[in-house]
Coordinates of C-alpha atoms and ligand atoms in Angstrom, one line a residue:
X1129 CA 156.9 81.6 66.6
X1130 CA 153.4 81.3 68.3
X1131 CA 150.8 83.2 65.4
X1132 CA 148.2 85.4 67.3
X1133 CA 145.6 83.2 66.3
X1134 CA 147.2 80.6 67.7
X1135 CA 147.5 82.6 71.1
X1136 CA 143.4 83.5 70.8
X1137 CA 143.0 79.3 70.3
X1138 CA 144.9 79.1 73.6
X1139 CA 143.1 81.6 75.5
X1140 CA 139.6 80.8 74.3
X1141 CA 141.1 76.9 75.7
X1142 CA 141.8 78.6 79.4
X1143 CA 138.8 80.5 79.6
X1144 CA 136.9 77.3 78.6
X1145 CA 138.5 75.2 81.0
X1146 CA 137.7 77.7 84.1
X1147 CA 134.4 77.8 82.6
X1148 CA 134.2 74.1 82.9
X1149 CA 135.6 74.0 86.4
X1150 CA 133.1 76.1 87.1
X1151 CA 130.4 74.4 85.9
X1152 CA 131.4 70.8 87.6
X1153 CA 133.8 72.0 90.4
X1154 CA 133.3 72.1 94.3
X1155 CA 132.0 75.2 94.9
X1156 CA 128.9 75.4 96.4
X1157 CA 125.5 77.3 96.0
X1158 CA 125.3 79.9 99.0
X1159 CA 122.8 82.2 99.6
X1160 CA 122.8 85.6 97.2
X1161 CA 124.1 88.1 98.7
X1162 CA 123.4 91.6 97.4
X1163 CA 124.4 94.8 98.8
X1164 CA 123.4 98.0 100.0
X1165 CA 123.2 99.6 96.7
X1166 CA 120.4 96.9 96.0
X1167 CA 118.1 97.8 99.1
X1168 CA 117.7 101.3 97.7
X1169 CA 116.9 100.7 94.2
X1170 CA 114.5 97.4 95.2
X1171 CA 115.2 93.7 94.0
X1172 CA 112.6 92.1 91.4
X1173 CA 111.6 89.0 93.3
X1174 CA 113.2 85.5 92.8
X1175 CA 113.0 82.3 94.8
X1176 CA 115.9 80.0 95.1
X1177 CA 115.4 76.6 97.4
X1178 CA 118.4 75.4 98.2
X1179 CA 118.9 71.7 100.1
X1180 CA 120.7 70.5 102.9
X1181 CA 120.7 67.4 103.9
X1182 CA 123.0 64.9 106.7
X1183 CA 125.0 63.7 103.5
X1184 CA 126.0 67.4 102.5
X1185 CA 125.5 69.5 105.8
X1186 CA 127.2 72.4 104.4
X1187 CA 127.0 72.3 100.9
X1188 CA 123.9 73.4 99.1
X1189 CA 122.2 71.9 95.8
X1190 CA 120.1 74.2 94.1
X1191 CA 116.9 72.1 93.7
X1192 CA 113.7 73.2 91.9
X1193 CA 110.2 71.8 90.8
X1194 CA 111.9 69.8 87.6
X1195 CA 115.1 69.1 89.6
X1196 CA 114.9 67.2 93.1
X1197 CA 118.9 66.6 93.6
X1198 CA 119.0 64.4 96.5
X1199 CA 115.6 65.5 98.1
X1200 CA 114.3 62.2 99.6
X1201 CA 110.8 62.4 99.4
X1202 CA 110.1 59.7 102.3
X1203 CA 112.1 61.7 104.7
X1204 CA 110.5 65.0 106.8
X1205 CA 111.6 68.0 105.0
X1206 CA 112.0 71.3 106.6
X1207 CA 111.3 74.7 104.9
X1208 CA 113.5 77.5 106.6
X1209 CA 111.8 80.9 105.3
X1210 CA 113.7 84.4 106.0
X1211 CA 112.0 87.8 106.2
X1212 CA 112.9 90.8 105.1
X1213 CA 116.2 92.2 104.6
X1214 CA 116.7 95.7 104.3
X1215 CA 120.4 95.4 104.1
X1216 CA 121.2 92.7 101.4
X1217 CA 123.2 90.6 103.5
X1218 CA 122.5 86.8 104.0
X1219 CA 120.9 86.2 107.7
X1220 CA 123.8 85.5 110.2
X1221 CA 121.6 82.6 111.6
X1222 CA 120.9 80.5 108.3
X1223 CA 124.2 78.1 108.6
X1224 CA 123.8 77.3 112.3
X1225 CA 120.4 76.7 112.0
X1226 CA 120.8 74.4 109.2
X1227 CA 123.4 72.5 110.7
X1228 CA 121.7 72.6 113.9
X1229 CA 118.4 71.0 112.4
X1230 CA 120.1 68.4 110.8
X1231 CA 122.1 67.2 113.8
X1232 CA 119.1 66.3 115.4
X1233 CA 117.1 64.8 112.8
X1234 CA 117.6 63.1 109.6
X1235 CA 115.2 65.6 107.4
X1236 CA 116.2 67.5 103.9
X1237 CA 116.3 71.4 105.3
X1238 CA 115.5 73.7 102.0
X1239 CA 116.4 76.9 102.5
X1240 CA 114.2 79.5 101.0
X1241 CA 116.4 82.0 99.4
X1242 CA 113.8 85.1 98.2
X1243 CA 116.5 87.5 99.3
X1244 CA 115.8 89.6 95.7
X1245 CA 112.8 90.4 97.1
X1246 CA 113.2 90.7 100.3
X1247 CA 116.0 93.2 99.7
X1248 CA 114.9 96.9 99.3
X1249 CA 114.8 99.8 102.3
X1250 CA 110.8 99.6 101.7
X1251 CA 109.5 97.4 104.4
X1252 CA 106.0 97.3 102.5
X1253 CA 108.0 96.5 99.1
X1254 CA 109.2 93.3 100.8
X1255 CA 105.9 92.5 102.1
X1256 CA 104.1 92.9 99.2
X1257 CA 106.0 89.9 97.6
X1258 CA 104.9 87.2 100.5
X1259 CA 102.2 85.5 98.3
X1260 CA 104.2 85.1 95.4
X1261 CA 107.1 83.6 97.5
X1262 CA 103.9 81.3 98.3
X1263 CA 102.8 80.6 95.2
X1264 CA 106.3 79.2 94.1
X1265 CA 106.7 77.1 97.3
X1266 CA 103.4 75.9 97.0
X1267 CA 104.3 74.1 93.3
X1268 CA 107.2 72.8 94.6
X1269 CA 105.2 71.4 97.7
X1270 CA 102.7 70.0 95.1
X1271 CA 105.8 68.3 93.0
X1272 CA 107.2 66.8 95.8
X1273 CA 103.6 65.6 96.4
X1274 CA 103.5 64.0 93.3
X1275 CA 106.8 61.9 93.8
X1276 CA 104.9 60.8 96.8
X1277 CA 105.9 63.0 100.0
X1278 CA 103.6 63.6 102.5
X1279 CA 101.8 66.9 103.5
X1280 CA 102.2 65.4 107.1
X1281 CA 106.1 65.3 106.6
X1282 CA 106.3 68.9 105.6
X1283 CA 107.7 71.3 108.3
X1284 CA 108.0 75.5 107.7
X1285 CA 110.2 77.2 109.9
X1286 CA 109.1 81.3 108.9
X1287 CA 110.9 84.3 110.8
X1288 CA 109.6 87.4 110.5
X1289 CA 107.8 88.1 107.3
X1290 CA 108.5 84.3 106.4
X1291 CA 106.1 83.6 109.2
X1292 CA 103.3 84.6 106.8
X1293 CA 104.5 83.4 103.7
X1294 CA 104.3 80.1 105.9
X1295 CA 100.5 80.7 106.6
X1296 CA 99.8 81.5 103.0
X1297 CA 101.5 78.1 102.1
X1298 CA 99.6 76.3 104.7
X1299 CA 96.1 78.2 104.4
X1300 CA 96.4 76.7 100.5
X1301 CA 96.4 73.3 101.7
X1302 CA 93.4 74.0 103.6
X1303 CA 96.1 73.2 107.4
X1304 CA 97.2 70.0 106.7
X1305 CA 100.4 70.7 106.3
X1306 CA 102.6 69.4 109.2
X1307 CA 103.8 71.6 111.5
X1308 CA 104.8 75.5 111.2
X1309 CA 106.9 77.6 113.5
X1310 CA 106.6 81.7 113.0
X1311 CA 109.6 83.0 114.8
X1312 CA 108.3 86.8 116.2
X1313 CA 106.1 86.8 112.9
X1314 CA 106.1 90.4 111.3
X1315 CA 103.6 92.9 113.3
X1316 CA 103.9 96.1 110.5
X1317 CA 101.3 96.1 107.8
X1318 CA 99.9 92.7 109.5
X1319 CA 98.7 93.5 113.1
X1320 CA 94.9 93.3 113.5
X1321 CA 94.5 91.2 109.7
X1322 CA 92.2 88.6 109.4
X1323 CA 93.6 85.0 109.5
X1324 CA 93.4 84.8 106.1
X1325 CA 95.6 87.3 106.0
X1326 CA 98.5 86.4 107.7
X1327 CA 99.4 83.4 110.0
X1328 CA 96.7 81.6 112.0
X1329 CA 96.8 78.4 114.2
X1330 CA 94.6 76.6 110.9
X1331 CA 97.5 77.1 108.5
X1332 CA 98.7 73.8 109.6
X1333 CA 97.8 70.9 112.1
X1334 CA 100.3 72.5 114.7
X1335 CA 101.7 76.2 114.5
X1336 CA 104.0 76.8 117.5
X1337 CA 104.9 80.8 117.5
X1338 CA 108.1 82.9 119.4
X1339 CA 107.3 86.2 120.5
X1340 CA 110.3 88.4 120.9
X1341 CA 109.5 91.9 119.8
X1342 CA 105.9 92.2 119.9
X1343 CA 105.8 95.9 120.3
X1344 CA 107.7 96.6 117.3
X1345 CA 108.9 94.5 114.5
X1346 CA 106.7 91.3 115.9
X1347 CA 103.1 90.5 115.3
X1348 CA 101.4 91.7 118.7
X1349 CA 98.7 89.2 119.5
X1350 CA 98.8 85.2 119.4
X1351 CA 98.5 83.7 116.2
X1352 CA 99.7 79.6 116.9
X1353 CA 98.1 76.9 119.0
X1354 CA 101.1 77.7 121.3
X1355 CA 102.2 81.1 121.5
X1356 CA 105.7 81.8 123.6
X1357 CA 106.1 85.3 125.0
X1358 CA 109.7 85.4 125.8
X1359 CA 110.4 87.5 128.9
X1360 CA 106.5 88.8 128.7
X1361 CA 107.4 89.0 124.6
X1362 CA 108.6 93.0 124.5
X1363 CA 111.9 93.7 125.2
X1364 CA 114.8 91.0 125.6
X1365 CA 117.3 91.0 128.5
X1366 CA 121.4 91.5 126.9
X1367 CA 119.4 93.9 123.8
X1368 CA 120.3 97.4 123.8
X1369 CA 118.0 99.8 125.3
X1370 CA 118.9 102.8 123.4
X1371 CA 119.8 103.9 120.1
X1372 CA 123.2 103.9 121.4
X1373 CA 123.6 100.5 120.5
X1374 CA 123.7 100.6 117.0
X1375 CA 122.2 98.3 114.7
X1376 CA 121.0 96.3 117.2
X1377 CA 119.1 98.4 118.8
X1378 CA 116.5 97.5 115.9
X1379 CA 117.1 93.9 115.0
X1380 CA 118.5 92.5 118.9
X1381 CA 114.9 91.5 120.2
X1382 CA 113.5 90.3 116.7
X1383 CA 116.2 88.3 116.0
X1384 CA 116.4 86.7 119.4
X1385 CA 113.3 84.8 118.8
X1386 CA 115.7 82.5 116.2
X1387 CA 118.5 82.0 118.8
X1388 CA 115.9 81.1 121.4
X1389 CA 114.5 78.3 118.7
X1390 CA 118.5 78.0 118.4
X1391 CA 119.3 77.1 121.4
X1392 CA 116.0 73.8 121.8
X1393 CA 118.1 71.9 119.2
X1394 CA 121.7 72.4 120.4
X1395 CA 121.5 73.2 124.1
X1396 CA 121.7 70.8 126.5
X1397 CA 119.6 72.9 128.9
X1398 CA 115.8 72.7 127.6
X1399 CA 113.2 76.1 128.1
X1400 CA 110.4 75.5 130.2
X1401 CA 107.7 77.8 129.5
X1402 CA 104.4 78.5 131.4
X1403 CA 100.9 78.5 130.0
X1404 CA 99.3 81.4 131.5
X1405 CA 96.9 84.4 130.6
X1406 CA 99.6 87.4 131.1
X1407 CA 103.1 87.8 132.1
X1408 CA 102.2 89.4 135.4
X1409 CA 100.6 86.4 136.8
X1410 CA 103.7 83.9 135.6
X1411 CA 105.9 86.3 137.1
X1412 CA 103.7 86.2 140.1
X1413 CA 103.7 82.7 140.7
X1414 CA 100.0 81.5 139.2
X1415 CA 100.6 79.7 136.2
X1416 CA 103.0 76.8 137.3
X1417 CA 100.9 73.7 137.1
X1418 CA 100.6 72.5 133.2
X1419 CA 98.1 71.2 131.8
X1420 CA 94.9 69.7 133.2
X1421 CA 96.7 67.1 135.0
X1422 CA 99.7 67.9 137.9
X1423 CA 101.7 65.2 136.4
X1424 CA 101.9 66.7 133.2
X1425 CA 104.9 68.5 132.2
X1426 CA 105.5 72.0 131.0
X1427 CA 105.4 72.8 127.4
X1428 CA 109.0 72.9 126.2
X1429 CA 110.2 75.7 123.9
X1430 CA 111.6 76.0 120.5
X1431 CA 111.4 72.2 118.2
X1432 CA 110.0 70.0 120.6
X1433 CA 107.1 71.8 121.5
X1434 CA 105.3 69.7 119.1
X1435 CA 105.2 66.9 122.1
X1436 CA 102.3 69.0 123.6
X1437 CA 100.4 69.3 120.0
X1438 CA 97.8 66.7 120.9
X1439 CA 96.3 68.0 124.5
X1440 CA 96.9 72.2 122.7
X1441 CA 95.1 71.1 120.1
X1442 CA 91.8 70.1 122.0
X1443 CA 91.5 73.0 123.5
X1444 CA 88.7 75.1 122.8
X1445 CA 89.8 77.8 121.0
X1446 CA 92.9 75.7 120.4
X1447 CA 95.2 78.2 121.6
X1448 CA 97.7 78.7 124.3
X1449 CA 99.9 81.4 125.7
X1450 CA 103.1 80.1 127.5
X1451 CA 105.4 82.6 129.2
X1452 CA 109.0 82.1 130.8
X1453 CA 111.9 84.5 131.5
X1454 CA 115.7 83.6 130.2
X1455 CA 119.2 84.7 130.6
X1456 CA 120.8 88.2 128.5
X1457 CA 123.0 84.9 126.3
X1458 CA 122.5 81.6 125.3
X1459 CA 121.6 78.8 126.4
X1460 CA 119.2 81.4 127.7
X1461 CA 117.5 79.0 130.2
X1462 CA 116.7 79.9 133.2
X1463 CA 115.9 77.2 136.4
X1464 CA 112.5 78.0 138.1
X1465 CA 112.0 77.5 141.7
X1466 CA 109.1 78.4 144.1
X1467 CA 110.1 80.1 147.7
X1468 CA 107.1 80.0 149.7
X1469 CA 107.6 82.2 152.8
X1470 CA 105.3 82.6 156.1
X1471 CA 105.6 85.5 158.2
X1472 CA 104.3 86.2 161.5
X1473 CA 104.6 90.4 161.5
X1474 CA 101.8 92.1 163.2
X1475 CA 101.1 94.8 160.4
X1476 CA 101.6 93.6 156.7
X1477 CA 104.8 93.8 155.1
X1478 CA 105.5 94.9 151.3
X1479 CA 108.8 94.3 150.1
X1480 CA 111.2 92.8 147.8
X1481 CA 113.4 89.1 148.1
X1482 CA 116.5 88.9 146.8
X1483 CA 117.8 85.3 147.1
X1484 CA 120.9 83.7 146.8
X1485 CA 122.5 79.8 146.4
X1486 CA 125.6 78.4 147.2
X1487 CA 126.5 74.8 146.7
X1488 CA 129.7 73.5 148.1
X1489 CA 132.1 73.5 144.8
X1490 CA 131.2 77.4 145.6
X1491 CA 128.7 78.4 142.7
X1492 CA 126.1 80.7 143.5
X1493 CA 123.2 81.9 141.9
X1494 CA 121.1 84.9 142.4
X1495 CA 117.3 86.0 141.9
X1496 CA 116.0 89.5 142.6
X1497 CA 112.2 89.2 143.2
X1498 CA 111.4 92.5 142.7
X1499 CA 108.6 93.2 139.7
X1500 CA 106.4 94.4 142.2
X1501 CA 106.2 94.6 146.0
X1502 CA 105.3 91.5 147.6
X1503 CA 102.2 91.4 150.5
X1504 CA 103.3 89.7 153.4
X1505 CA 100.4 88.8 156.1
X1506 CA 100.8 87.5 159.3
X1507 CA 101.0 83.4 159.0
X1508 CA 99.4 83.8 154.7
X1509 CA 101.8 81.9 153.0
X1510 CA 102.9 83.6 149.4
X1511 CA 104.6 81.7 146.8
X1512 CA 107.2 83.5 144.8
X1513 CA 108.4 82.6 141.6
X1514 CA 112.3 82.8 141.8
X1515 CA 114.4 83.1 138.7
X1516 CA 117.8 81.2 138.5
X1517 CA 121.0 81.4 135.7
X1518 CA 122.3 78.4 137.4
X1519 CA 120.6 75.2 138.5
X1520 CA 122.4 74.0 141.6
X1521 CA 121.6 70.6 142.2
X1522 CA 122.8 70.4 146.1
X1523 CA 121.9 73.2 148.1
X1524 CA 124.4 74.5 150.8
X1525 CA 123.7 77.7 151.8
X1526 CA 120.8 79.9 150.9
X1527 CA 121.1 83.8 151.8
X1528 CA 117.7 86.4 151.8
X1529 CA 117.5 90.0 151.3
X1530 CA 114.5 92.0 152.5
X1531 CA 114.3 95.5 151.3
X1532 CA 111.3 97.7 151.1
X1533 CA 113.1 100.2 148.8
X1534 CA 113.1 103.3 150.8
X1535 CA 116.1 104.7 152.0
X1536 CA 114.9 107.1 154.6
X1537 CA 112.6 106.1 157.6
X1538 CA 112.7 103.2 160.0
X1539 CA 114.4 99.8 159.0
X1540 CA 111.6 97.0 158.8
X1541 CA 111.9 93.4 160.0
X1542 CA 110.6 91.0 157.9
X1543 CA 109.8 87.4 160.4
X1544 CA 109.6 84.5 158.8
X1545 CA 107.8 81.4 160.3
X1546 CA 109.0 79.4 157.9
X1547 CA 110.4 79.4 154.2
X1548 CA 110.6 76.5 151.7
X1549 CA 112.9 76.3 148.6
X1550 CA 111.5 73.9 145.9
X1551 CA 112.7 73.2 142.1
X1552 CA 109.4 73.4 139.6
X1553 CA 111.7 71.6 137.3
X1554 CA 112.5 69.0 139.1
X1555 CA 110.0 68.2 141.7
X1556 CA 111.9 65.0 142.6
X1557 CA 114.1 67.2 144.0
X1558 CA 114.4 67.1 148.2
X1559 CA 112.1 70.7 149.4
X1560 CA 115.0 72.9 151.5
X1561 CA 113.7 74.4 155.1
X1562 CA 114.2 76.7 157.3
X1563 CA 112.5 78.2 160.5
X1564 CA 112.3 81.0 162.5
X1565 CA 114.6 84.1 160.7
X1566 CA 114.5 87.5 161.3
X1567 CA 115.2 89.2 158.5
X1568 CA 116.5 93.0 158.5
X1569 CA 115.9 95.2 156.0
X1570 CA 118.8 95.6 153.4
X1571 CA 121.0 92.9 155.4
X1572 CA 122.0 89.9 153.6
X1573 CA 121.1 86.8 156.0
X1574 CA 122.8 83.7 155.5
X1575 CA 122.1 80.1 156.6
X1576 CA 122.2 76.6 156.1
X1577 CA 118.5 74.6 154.9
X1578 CA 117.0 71.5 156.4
X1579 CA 115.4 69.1 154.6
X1580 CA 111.7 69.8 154.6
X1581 CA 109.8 67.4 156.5
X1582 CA 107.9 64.9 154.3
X1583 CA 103.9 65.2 153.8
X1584 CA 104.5 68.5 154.9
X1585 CA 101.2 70.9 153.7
Ligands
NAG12 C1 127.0 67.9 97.6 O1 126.6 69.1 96.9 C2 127.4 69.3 95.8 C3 127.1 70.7 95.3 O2 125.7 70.9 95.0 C4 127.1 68.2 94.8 O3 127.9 68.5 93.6 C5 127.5 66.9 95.4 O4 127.1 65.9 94.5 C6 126.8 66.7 96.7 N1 127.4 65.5 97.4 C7 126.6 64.5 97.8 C8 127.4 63.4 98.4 O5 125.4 64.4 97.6
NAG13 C1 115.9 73.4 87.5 O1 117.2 73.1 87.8 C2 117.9 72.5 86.8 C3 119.3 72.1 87.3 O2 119.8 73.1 88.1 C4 118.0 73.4 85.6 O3 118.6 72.8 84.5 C5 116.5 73.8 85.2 O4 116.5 74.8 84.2 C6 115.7 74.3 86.4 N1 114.3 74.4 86.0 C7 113.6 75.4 86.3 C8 112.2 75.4 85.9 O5 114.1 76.4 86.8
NAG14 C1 115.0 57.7 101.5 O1 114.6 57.7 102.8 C2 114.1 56.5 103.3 C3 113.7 56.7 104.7 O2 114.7 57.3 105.5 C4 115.2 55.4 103.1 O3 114.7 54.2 103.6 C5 115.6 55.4 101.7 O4 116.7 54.5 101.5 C6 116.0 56.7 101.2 N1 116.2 56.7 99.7 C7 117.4 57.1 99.2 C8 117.4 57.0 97.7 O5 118.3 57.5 99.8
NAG15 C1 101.6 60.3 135.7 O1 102.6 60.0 134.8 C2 103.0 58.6 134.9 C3 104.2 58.4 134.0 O2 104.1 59.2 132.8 C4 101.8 57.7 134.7 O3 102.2 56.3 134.8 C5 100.7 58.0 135.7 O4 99.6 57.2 135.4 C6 100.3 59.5 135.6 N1 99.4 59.8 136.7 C7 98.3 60.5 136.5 C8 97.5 60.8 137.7 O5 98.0 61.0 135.4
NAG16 C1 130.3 74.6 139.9 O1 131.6 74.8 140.0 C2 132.4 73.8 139.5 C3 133.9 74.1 139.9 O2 134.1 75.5 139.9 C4 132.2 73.6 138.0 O3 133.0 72.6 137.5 C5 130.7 73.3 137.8 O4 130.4 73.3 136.4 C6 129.8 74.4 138.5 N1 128.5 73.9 138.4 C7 127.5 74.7 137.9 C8 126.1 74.1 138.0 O5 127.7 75.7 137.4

């Protein structure tokens, strides 16, 4: 006969034991998740760091100022920083970019968790915590600094509001922090602050920064030593337009900024962008040489864009805007070519090109140059920018549509003297040819290239 006290002994012994498994067992720290109910009553702020590194890619270990774990000090160390979260859900990004960062470098990745905080339907609630988030990562910077780590080794990856909360850490020590990346840094209650105020390019000795959204949710005007306007930085191709699209509709071309960053470390297609003073004149063709020297090479988007630091950071003031276009998905990149096109028309010519390549396995590609009407002058050569999804390495056929965009009235000929096909990414690359083509308006022509002679001017 089993006494109820001995029946309460036995209970208390299982409950213990789950309590122990608990304690010691396999499960791993994730990221809180709170719910809905919790963005409309507001979160009291708490900061949780949790650290990744190659030896436990997806398990966490909760680390704190007192409590390193297996935080090598020696070793780069990569802050990831979230905004604000008005739903209470974890961000959808946070594994894959984790993983993602480790894969290509041996680093310690510490996620910071401030999601009470960040949680609440008041935007300004959230934002009113950034310094304090700060303030806590700034004494575990300074502990970590203490054990001997290196300010130079310290790398801050901020999206959104974490953009800031990046600056504020960097501004306190004084921008010698390593490197910090604001992807589409938040615009609302920090558009038109001073520096000191939110993110500048002397919060750290390099601060690379994604546009994405820039006329909402995203800080409007630059704020890095390279800023990267994504499709001119408004509105993303593949977002919804309208309302129609749901919950999208408001977080599609903020978040896009992180799956652009995404896509540099797991891609094996790399974004070129183009230094230039506004999107209309990269999309017109005038920003395509880089740098002060022709040989040097575009600045790359996304984690390596730290290989132009040196020759951004002499610049005076040492800031640069980049521009580039991408695809609606990833790996977003898009392959840049220039078609420079003679014509030999009496009266001048304004129109659209649509182009089109083939390559023998069959592939084609298509670009529609159509942003605005292009001048064409008797025997003035223009240079358009052309747009690819694809990059086809051998050419076979090319095919050209004119079109002036009206459907009534005569049908124009566009004659071309001579057009030239060549790859801005590869400039190795053989230049296609061809001579003499009437184009009609609205009719697709297609022909075979010729190689461009060489030394041609
Ligand atoms: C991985 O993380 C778990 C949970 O924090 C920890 O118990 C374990 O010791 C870690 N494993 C290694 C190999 O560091
Ligand atoms: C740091 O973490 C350790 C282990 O998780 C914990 O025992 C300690 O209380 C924490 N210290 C602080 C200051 O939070
Ligand atoms: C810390 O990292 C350094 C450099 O990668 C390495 O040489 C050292 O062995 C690591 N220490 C530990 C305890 O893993
Ligand atoms: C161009 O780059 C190559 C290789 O990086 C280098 O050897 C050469 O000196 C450079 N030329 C100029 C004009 O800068
Ligand atoms: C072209 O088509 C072939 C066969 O359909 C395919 O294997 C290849 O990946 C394609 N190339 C490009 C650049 O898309």
């Amino acid at each position: 006969m089993i006494s109820p006290v001995s029946m309460l002994r036995f209970y208390v012994f299982i409950s213990f034991m789950c309590l122990a498994r608990a304690d010691t067992g396999e499960t791993c720290p994730s990221f809180t998740r709170l719910s809905f109910h919790s963005a409309l009553v507001g979160t009291g702020l708490n900061v949780r760091l949790m650290l990744y590194t190659r030896r436990n890619v997806t398990c966490a270990q909760t680390i704190n100022s007192s409590a390193f774990e297996n935080l090598n000090v020696t070793k780069k160390t990569t802050f990831i920083v979230h905004g604000f979260r008005p739903t209470g859900s974890p961000p959808v990004w946070m594994e894959d970019l984790v993983k993602a960062l480790l894969s290509v470098e041996d680093m310690n990745v510490v996620v910071v968790d401030w999601n009470r905080g960040a949680t609440t339907v008041m935007y300004n609630h959230a934002s009113s915590k950034t310094r304090k988030v700060a303030t806590v990562l700034k004494e575990f910077i300074d502990q970590m600094l203490a054990k001997g780590a290196s300010l130079d080794d310290i790398y801050m990856v901020g999206v959104s509001l974490g953009a800031h909360i990046a600056g504020f850490v960097g501004e306190m020590y004084h921008g010698r922090l390593g490197r910090i990346t604001g992807l589409d840094p938040a615009g609302p209650l920090f558009n038109g602050k001073p520096p000191q105020d939110r993110l500048d390019p002397s919060d750290a000795q390099f601060v690379d920064v994604i546009h994405s959204d820039s006329d909402a949710l995203g800080y409007k005007e630059p704020l890095g030593n390279i800023d990267f306007y994504p499709n001119g930085g408004l509105d993303q191709p593949g977002c919804p337009k309208t309302i129609l699209g749901g919950f999208q509709y408001f977080k599609c071309d903020h978040q896009r900024s992180v799956y652009l960053y995404l896509s540099s470390l797991r891609e094996s297609c790399t974004i070129t962008a183009y230094p230039c003073d506004s999107y209309q004149d990269y999309r017109n063709g005038k920003c395509v040489s880089c740098g002060a020297s022709q040989n040097q090479s575009c600045p790359l988007l996304g984690y390596y864009a730290d290989n132009w630091k040196d020759y951004l950071r002499e610049k005076d003031p040492p800031m640069t805007k980049a521009f580039f276009d991408t695809a609606e998905e990833k790996p977003f990149c898009m392959y840049h070519y220039f078609v420079d096109i003679i014509t030999w028309n009496r009266n001048i010519r304004r129109g659209d090109i649509t182009i089109k390549l083939r390559d023998k396995a069959g592939n084609t590609t298509e670009s529609k140059i159509n942003h605005e009407p292009t001048t064409f002058q008797k025997y003035h050569q223009v240079s358009l920018l052309a747009r690819f999804n694809q990059d086809l390495e051998k050419v076979a056929a090319i095919s050209l549509v004119f079109s002036t965009g009206s459907v009534i009235g005569p049908r124009y000929q566009l004659r071309i003297l001579r057009m030239k096909l060549r790859s801005l990414a590869h400039p190795e690359r053989p230049q296609l040819c061809r001579y003499d083509l009437v184009l009609m308006e609205n009719v697709e022509t297609v022909f075979q290239p010729i190689l461009c002679p060489k030394l041609q001017m």
